Amino acid sequence: MHACGCRLLEVDDAVQKAVIPLALLYPATGSETTARFGPYTLDVAQDAAPVGGPYPLVVVSHGNAGTPWAYRELARHLVQAGYVVALPAHPGNTRNNNNRANTAANLANRPRHISVVIDAAYRALPGMLLADTVAVIGHSIGGYTALAVAGGQPWTGPYERKTNPPQPVPVTPDARVRALVLLAPATAWFRPGALREVHQPILMITGDLDVNTPVAHALNVLDGVADRSRVVHKVFAGAAHFSFMSKFPAEMTRPEFHPSQDPPGFDRATIQPALFDDITAFLHRTLGDTATH
């Protein structure tokens, strides 16, 4: 098994006039050591030489006021399964700077960030990525982001428009996106008919105790996409909105920090193997078996 290489980049978004912090994780040579990314740790081979390929690219879009490192164990698993994983932090909607939350600009920025990051990954790892073979994994508003970059046509919601009438959000779909994984997706910005141009296969995973994005959000996807039969919807019993994220460090795990908490009797670590296997099997089906690359 290859090491999990890690390369940290800063990518310019000329439209937002912001820098997107980006981590690329990829199959690599060399030895892993435990690296720290803020309060999070992961075993990686920092700046190691890439090996093998070409591989599909998977971009992970984090939730509101979030961080891509909350999905670090999933990302590492996917690298070991034969994928390159891009972990961007959405400027203005992260745990360190959330000044664009609940704005129309954030709704427009997030999908564009995905395309900018895809461009950056192909530049940074020339010859290592399969052409035009990208999946987007999105959690919560990251699910919105994935649907928007895949062809969804969003409108502003009550948080963004305040006293203004609803407005369409300018989004340019990216044809390189071939598959979507939606984890507890937030979909309130898609009106009836707004997802008709989303034709990609979708794996949607939700929790039956999710009060942040209850079942209506999943139904928006099932009822809205071009072909409902292309959506696989799995419900994890006992899971809540944040249950699909990696466990937080001990110093961050406390009752008042809701993302670190699971419903009574539920431990997110116990579902990680099944969750990772479901996602990996779906990506193999939709992007091709990486064992051939």
Coordinates of C-alpha atoms in Angstrom, one line a residue:
M1 CA 0.0 0.0 0.0
H2 CA 1.3 3.4 -0.9
A3 CA 1.9 6.2 1.6
C4 CA -0.6 9.1 1.8
G5 CA 1.3 12.1 0.4
C6 CA 0.3 15.6 1.3
R7 CA 1.0 18.9 -0.4
L8 CA -0.3 22.2 0.9
L9 CA -1.1 24.9 -1.6
E10 CA -2.6 28.4 -1.7
V11 CA -4.9 28.9 -4.7
D12 CA -6.0 32.4 -5.8
D13 CA -9.7 33.0 -6.5
A14 CA -9.6 36.1 -8.7
V15 CA -13.3 36.7 -8.5
Q16 CA -13.6 36.7 -4.7
K17 CA -10.1 38.2 -4.4
A18 CA -9.3 35.5 -1.8
V19 CA -6.8 32.7 -1.3
I20 CA -8.2 29.2 -1.0
P21 CA -6.1 27.0 1.4
L22 CA -5.8 23.6 -0.3
A23 CA -4.4 20.3 0.8
L24 CA -3.8 17.6 -1.8
L25 CA -3.6 14.1 -0.6
Y26 CA -2.3 11.5 -3.0
P27 CA -0.7 8.0 -3.3
A28 CA 3.0 8.6 -2.7
T29 CA 6.4 7.0 -1.9
G30 CA 8.2 7.6 1.4
S31 CA 7.3 7.2 5.0
E32 CA 4.4 8.7 6.9
T33 CA 4.7 10.8 10.0
T34 CA 2.0 12.3 12.2
A35 CA 1.4 15.9 11.0
R36 CA -0.6 18.6 12.7
F37 CA -3.1 20.7 10.8
G38 CA -4.4 23.2 13.3
P39 CA -5.9 21.0 16.1
Y40 CA -6.1 18.0 13.9
T41 CA -3.5 15.3 13.2
L42 CA -3.1 12.9 10.3
D43 CA -0.4 10.4 9.3
V44 CA 1.0 11.6 5.9
A45 CA 4.2 11.8 3.9
Q46 CA 4.6 15.5 3.6
D47 CA 5.6 16.7 0.1
A48 CA 6.5 13.1 -0.9
A49 CA 6.9 12.1 -4.5
P50 CA 3.6 10.9 -6.2
V51 CA 3.5 7.3 -7.3
G52 CA 1.3 5.5 -9.9
G53 CA -1.8 6.8 -11.6
P54 CA -3.5 8.3 -13.3
Y55 CA -6.2 8.5 -10.6
P56 CA -9.6 10.1 -10.3
L57 CA -9.8 13.3 -8.3
V58 CA -12.2 13.7 -5.4
V59 CA -12.9 17.2 -4.0
V60 CA -14.4 17.5 -0.5
S61 CA -16.6 20.5 0.3
H62 CA -16.9 21.1 4.0
G63 CA -19.9 22.5 5.9
N64 CA -20.8 26.0 7.2
A65 CA -18.1 27.4 9.5
G66 CA -16.3 24.2 8.9
T67 CA -12.9 22.8 8.0
P68 CA -11.8 20.2 5.4
W69 CA -9.8 18.5 8.1
A70 CA -13.1 17.3 9.7
Y71 CA -13.1 14.7 6.9
R72 CA -9.4 13.7 7.2
E73 CA -10.0 10.0 7.9
L74 CA -12.3 9.7 4.9
A75 CA -9.7 11.5 2.7
R76 CA -6.9 9.2 3.9
H77 CA -9.0 6.1 3.2
L78 CA -9.8 7.3 -0.3
V79 CA -6.1 7.9 -1.1
Q80 CA -5.3 4.3 0.0
A81 CA -8.1 3.2 -2.2
G82 CA -6.5 4.8 -5.2
Y83 CA -7.8 8.4 -5.4
V84 CA -6.3 11.9 -5.2
V85 CA -8.2 14.0 -2.7
A86 CA -8.5 17.8 -2.7
L87 CA -9.4 19.4 0.6
P88 CA -10.1 23.1 0.1
A89 CA -11.2 25.5 2.8
H90 CA -13.9 27.8 1.5
P91 CA -12.8 31.4 2.2
G92 CA -15.3 33.4 4.2
N93 CA -17.2 30.2 5.3
T94 CA -14.7 28.5 7.6
R95 CA -14.3 28.0 11.3
N96 CA -11.5 30.7 11.3
N97 CA -13.4 33.2 9.2
N98 CA -17.1 32.9 8.6
N99 CA -17.8 36.5 7.4
R100 CA -19.6 35.3 4.2
A101 CA -22.0 33.0 5.9
N102 CA -25.7 33.6 5.0
T103 CA -24.8 35.7 2.0
A104 CA -25.6 35.4 -1.7
A105 CA -21.9 35.8 -2.4
N106 CA -21.1 32.7 -0.4
L107 CA -23.6 30.7 -2.5
A108 CA -21.9 31.9 -5.7
N109 CA -18.4 31.5 -4.3
R110 CA -18.5 27.9 -3.1
P111 CA -19.2 26.2 -6.4
R112 CA -16.6 28.3 -8.2
H113 CA -14.1 27.4 -5.5
I114 CA -14.6 23.7 -6.6
S115 CA -13.7 24.5 -10.2
V116 CA -10.7 26.7 -9.2
V117 CA -9.5 23.8 -7.0
I118 CA -9.9 21.3 -9.8
D119 CA -7.8 23.5 -12.1
A120 CA -5.1 23.8 -9.3
A121 CA -5.0 20.0 -8.7
Y122 CA -4.4 19.3 -12.4
R123 CA -1.6 21.9 -12.5
A124 CA 0.0 20.6 -9.3
L125 CA 0.0 16.9 -10.2
P126 CA 0.6 16.8 -13.9
G127 CA 0.0 13.4 -15.4
M128 CA -1.3 11.9 -12.1
L129 CA -5.0 12.6 -12.7
L130 CA -7.4 11.1 -15.1
A131 CA -8.7 13.7 -17.5
D132 CA -12.2 15.1 -16.6
T133 CA -12.8 12.4 -14.0
V134 CA -13.8 14.2 -10.8
A135 CA -16.2 13.5 -7.9
V136 CA -17.3 16.0 -5.3
I137 CA -18.2 15.0 -1.8
G138 CA -20.2 17.6 0.1
H139 CA -21.4 17.8 3.7
S140 CA -24.3 20.0 4.7
I141 CA -23.9 23.3 2.6
G142 CA -21.1 21.3 0.9
G143 CA -23.9 19.2 -0.5
Y144 CA -25.4 22.4 -1.9
T145 CA -22.0 23.2 -3.3
A146 CA -21.7 19.8 -5.0
L147 CA -25.2 20.0 -6.6
A148 CA -24.6 23.6 -7.8
V149 CA -21.3 22.8 -9.5
A150 CA -22.9 19.7 -11.1
G151 CA -25.6 21.8 -12.8
G152 CA -28.1 22.8 -10.1
Q153 CA -29.6 26.3 -10.4
P154 CA -29.9 27.8 -6.9
W155 CA -31.8 30.8 -5.7
T156 CA -31.1 32.9 -2.6
G157 CA -33.0 31.8 0.6
P158 CA -34.4 33.8 3.5
Y159 CA -31.0 34.0 5.2
E160 CA -29.4 35.6 2.2
R161 CA -32.0 37.8 0.9
K162 CA -33.2 39.3 4.2
T163 CA -35.7 42.0 2.9
N164 CA -34.8 41.5 -0.7
P165 CA -36.8 39.4 -3.1
P166 CA -35.4 35.9 -4.1
Q167 CA -32.6 36.1 -6.7
P168 CA -30.9 33.5 -8.9
V169 CA -27.4 32.7 -7.8
P170 CA -24.9 32.8 -10.7
V171 CA -23.2 29.4 -10.9
T172 CA -21.2 27.9 -13.8
P173 CA -21.5 24.1 -13.9
D174 CA -18.3 22.1 -14.3
A175 CA -18.5 19.2 -16.8
R176 CA -15.5 17.5 -15.3
V177 CA -17.7 16.6 -12.3
R178 CA -18.9 13.0 -12.9
A179 CA -20.3 11.9 -9.6
L180 CA -21.5 13.3 -6.3
V181 CA -21.5 12.1 -2.7
L182 CA -23.9 14.1 -0.5
L183 CA -23.6 13.8 3.3
A184 CA -26.6 15.2 5.1
P185 CA -27.0 17.8 2.3
A186 CA -28.5 21.2 2.7
T187 CA -30.7 21.8 -0.3
A188 CA -33.1 24.6 0.6
W189 CA -31.7 26.9 -2.2
F190 CA -33.0 24.6 -4.9
R191 CA -36.6 25.4 -6.0
P192 CA -38.7 22.8 -7.9
G193 CA -37.1 22.2 -11.2
A194 CA -33.7 23.7 -10.2
L195 CA -32.0 20.3 -10.2
R196 CA -33.2 19.0 -13.5
E197 CA -29.8 19.6 -15.1
V198 CA -28.1 17.4 -12.5
H199 CA -27.5 14.1 -14.4
Q200 CA -24.6 12.6 -12.5
P201 CA -24.9 9.5 -10.3
I202 CA -25.4 10.4 -6.6
L203 CA -24.8 8.6 -3.4
M204 CA -26.7 10.5 -0.7
I205 CA -26.2 9.5 3.0
T206 CA -28.3 10.9 5.8
G207 CA -29.0 10.3 9.4
D208 CA -32.5 9.6 10.7
L209 CA -31.9 11.9 13.8
D210 CA -30.7 14.9 11.8
V211 CA -32.5 18.1 12.9
N212 CA -30.3 20.4 10.9
T213 CA -31.1 19.1 7.5
P214 CA -34.2 16.8 8.0
V215 CA -35.6 14.5 5.4
A216 CA -37.1 17.3 3.3
H217 CA -33.6 18.2 2.1
A218 CA -33.1 14.7 0.9
L219 CA -36.5 14.7 -0.8
N220 CA -35.5 17.8 -2.7
V221 CA -32.7 15.8 -4.3
L222 CA -34.8 12.6 -5.0
D223 CA -37.7 14.6 -6.4
G224 CA -35.6 17.2 -8.2
V225 CA -32.8 15.5 -10.2
A226 CA -33.2 14.5 -13.8
D227 CA -33.3 10.8 -13.0
R228 CA -34.2 9.6 -9.5
S229 CA -32.9 6.1 -10.3
R230 CA -29.4 7.5 -10.4
V231 CA -29.6 8.4 -6.7
V232 CA -28.7 5.9 -4.1
H233 CA -30.0 7.1 -0.7
K234 CA -28.7 5.4 2.5
V235 CA -30.0 6.3 5.9
F236 CA -27.8 5.6 9.0
A237 CA -30.0 4.7 12.0
G238 CA -29.2 6.9 15.0
A239 CA -27.0 9.3 13.1
A240 CA -27.4 13.1 13.3
H241 CA -26.1 15.9 11.1
F242 CA -22.5 15.9 12.2
S243 CA -22.2 12.1 12.6
F244 CA -20.4 11.7 9.2
M245 CA -17.4 13.8 10.2
S246 CA -14.2 12.4 11.8
K247 CA -14.1 12.3 15.5
F248 CA -12.8 15.6 16.9
P249 CA -9.7 15.8 19.1
A250 CA -10.3 15.3 22.8
E251 CA -9.8 19.0 23.6
M252 CA -12.6 19.9 21.2
T253 CA -15.0 17.2 22.3
R254 CA -17.5 18.9 24.6
P255 CA -21.3 19.3 24.8
E256 CA -21.4 22.9 23.8
F257 CA -19.5 22.2 20.6
H258 CA -22.3 20.5 18.7
P259 CA -20.2 19.1 15.8
S260 CA -18.3 16.9 18.2
Q261 CA -21.5 15.3 19.7
D262 CA -23.5 12.3 18.6
P263 CA -26.9 11.2 19.8
P264 CA -27.0 9.1 22.9
G265 CA -25.9 5.6 22.2
F266 CA -24.3 6.4 18.9
D267 CA -20.6 6.6 18.2
R268 CA -19.6 8.0 14.8
A269 CA -16.3 6.0 14.8
T270 CA -18.4 2.8 14.7
I271 CA -19.9 3.7 11.3
Q272 CA -16.7 4.9 9.7
P273 CA -15.8 1.5 8.1
A274 CA -19.3 1.1 6.6
L275 CA -19.4 4.8 5.5
F276 CA -16.0 4.6 3.9
D277 CA -16.8 1.3 2.2
D278 CA -20.1 2.7 0.8
I279 CA -18.4 5.8 -0.6
T280 CA -15.4 3.9 -2.1
A281 CA -17.7 1.3 -3.7
F282 CA -19.8 4.1 -5.3
L283 CA -16.7 5.9 -6.6
H284 CA -15.4 2.6 -8.1
R285 CA -18.7 2.1 -9.9
T286 CA -19.1 5.6 -11.2
L287 CA -15.5 6.7 -11.9
G288 CA -14.0 3.4 -12.7
D289 CA -12.1 0.8 -10.7
T290 CA -8.8 2.4 -9.5
A291 CA -7.1 -1.0 -9.4
T292 CA -6.7 -0.6 -13.2
H293 CA -4.9 2.7 -12.9

